[in-house]
Short mmCIF file of C-alpha atoms in Angstrom, two decimals:
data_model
loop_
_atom_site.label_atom_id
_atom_site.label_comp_id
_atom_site.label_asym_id
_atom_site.label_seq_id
_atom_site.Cartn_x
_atom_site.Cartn_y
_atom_site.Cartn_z
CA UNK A 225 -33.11 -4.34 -22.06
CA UNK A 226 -34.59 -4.42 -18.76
CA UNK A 227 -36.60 -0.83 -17.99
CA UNK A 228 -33.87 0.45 -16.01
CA UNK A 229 -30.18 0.65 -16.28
CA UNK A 230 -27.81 -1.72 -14.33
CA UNK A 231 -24.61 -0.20 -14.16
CA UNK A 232 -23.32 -3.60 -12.65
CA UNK A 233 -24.12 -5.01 -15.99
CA UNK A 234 -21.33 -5.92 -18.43
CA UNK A 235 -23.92 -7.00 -20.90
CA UNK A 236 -26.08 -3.99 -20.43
CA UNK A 237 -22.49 -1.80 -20.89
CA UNK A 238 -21.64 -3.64 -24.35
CA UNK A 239 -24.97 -3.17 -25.42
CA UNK A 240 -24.92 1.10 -25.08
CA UNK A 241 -21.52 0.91 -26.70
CA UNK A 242 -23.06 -1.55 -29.66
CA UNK A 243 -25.97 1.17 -29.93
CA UNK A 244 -23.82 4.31 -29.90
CA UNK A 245 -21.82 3.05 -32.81
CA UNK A 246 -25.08 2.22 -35.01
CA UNK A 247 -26.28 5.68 -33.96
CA UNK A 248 -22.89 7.29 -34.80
CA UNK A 249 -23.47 5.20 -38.39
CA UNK A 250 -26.70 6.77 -38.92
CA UNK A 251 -25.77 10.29 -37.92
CA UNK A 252 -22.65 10.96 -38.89
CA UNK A 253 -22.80 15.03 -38.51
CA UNK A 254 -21.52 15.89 -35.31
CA UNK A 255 -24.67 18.54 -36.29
CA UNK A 256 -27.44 15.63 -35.72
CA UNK A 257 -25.69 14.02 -32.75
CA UNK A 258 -25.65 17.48 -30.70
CA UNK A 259 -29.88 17.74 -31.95
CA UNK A 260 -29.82 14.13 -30.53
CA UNK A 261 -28.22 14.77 -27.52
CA UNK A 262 -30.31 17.98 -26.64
CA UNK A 263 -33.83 16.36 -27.54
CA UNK A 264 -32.70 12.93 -25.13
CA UNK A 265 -31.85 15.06 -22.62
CA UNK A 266 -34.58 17.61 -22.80
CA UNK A 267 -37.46 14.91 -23.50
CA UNK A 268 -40.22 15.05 -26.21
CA UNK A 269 -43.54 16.31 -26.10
CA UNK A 270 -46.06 13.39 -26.29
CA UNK A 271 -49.82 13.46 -28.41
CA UNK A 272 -50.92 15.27 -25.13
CA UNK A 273 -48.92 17.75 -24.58
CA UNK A 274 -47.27 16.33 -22.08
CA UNK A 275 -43.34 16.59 -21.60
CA UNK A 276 -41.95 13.13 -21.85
CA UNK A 277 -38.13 12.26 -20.82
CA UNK A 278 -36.23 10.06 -22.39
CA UNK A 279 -34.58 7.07 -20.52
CA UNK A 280 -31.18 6.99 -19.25
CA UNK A 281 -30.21 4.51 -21.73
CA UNK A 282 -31.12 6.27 -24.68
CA UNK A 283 -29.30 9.40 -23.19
CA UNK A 284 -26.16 7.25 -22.28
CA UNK A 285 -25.99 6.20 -26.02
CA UNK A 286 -26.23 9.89 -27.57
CA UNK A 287 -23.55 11.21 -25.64
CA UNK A 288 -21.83 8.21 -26.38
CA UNK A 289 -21.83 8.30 -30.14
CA UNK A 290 -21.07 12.12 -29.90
CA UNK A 291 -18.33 11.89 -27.96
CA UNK A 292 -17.07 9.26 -30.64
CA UNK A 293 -17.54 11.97 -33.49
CA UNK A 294 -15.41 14.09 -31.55
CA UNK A 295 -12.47 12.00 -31.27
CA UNK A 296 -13.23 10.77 -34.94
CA UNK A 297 -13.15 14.73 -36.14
CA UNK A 298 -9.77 15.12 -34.18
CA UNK A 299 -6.98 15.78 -36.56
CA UNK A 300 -4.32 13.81 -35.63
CA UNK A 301 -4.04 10.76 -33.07
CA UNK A 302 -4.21 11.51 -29.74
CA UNK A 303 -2.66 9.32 -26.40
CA UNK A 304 -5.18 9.35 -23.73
CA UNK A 305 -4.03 8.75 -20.16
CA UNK A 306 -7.47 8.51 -17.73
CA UNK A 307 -6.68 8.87 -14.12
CA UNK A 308 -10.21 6.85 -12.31
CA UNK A 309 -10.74 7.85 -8.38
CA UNK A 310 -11.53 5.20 -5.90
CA UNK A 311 -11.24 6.47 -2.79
CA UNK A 312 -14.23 4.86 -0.99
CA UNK A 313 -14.76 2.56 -3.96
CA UNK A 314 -13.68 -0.52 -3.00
CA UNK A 315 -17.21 -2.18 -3.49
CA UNK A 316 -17.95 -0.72 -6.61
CA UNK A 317 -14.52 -2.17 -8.14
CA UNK A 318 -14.84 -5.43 -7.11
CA UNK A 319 -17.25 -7.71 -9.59
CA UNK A 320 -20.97 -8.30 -8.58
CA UNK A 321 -19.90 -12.02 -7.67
CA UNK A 322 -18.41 -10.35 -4.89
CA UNK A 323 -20.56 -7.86 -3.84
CA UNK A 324 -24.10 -6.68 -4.77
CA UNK A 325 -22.94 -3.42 -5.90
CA UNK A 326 -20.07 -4.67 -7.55
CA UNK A 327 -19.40 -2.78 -11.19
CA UNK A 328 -16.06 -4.24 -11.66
CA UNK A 329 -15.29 -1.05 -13.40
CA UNK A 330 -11.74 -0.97 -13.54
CA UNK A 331 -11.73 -3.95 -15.75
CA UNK A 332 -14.95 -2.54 -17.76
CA UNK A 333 -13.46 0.36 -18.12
CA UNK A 334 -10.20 -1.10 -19.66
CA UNK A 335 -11.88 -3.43 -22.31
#
């Protein structure tokens, strides 16, 4: 992965979602995800002593696989309906071919 997040990046997107799940497969308490999710946010303290933050990525990919433990522990299906806001967006949801902030995220969003 390249040292900081590209949220333009379908590749970068897939490969969060392919971590959260092998997270979510190694911590299956919703328990260890929350401890997960609190120490990526909060950072680590190094040999030093020195506070060290985790990156984005890694904290992308806890809340990630907790949300998924959440829907998992739900009990009985649910029917989402996800309303996305693009007023002033129209450079963001176009794809990066067209524009250098491009996210395409309507389509991401929907795969």
């Amino acid at each position: 992965l390249a040292p900081q997040m590209d949220l333009t990046s379908s590749d970068q997107g897939c490969c969060v979602q392919e971590v959260a799940d092998n997270v979510l497969l190694l911590f299956p308490r919703r328990s260890d995800l929350e401890k997960l999710c609190s120490t990526a946010l909060h950072g680590r303290i190094d040999r030093h002593g020195k506070q060290k933050a985790f990156s984005y990525f890694t904290h992308l990919v806890a809340k990630l696989a907790l949300s998924k433990q959440i829907v998992l522990e739900l009990p009985r299906p649910v029917h989402f309906t996800v309303v996305f806001a693009v007023y002033g967006e129209q450079n963001r949801i176009r794809p990066r071919s067209e524009h250098p902030h491009g996210e395409d995220f309507v389509r991401v969003k929907l795969d």
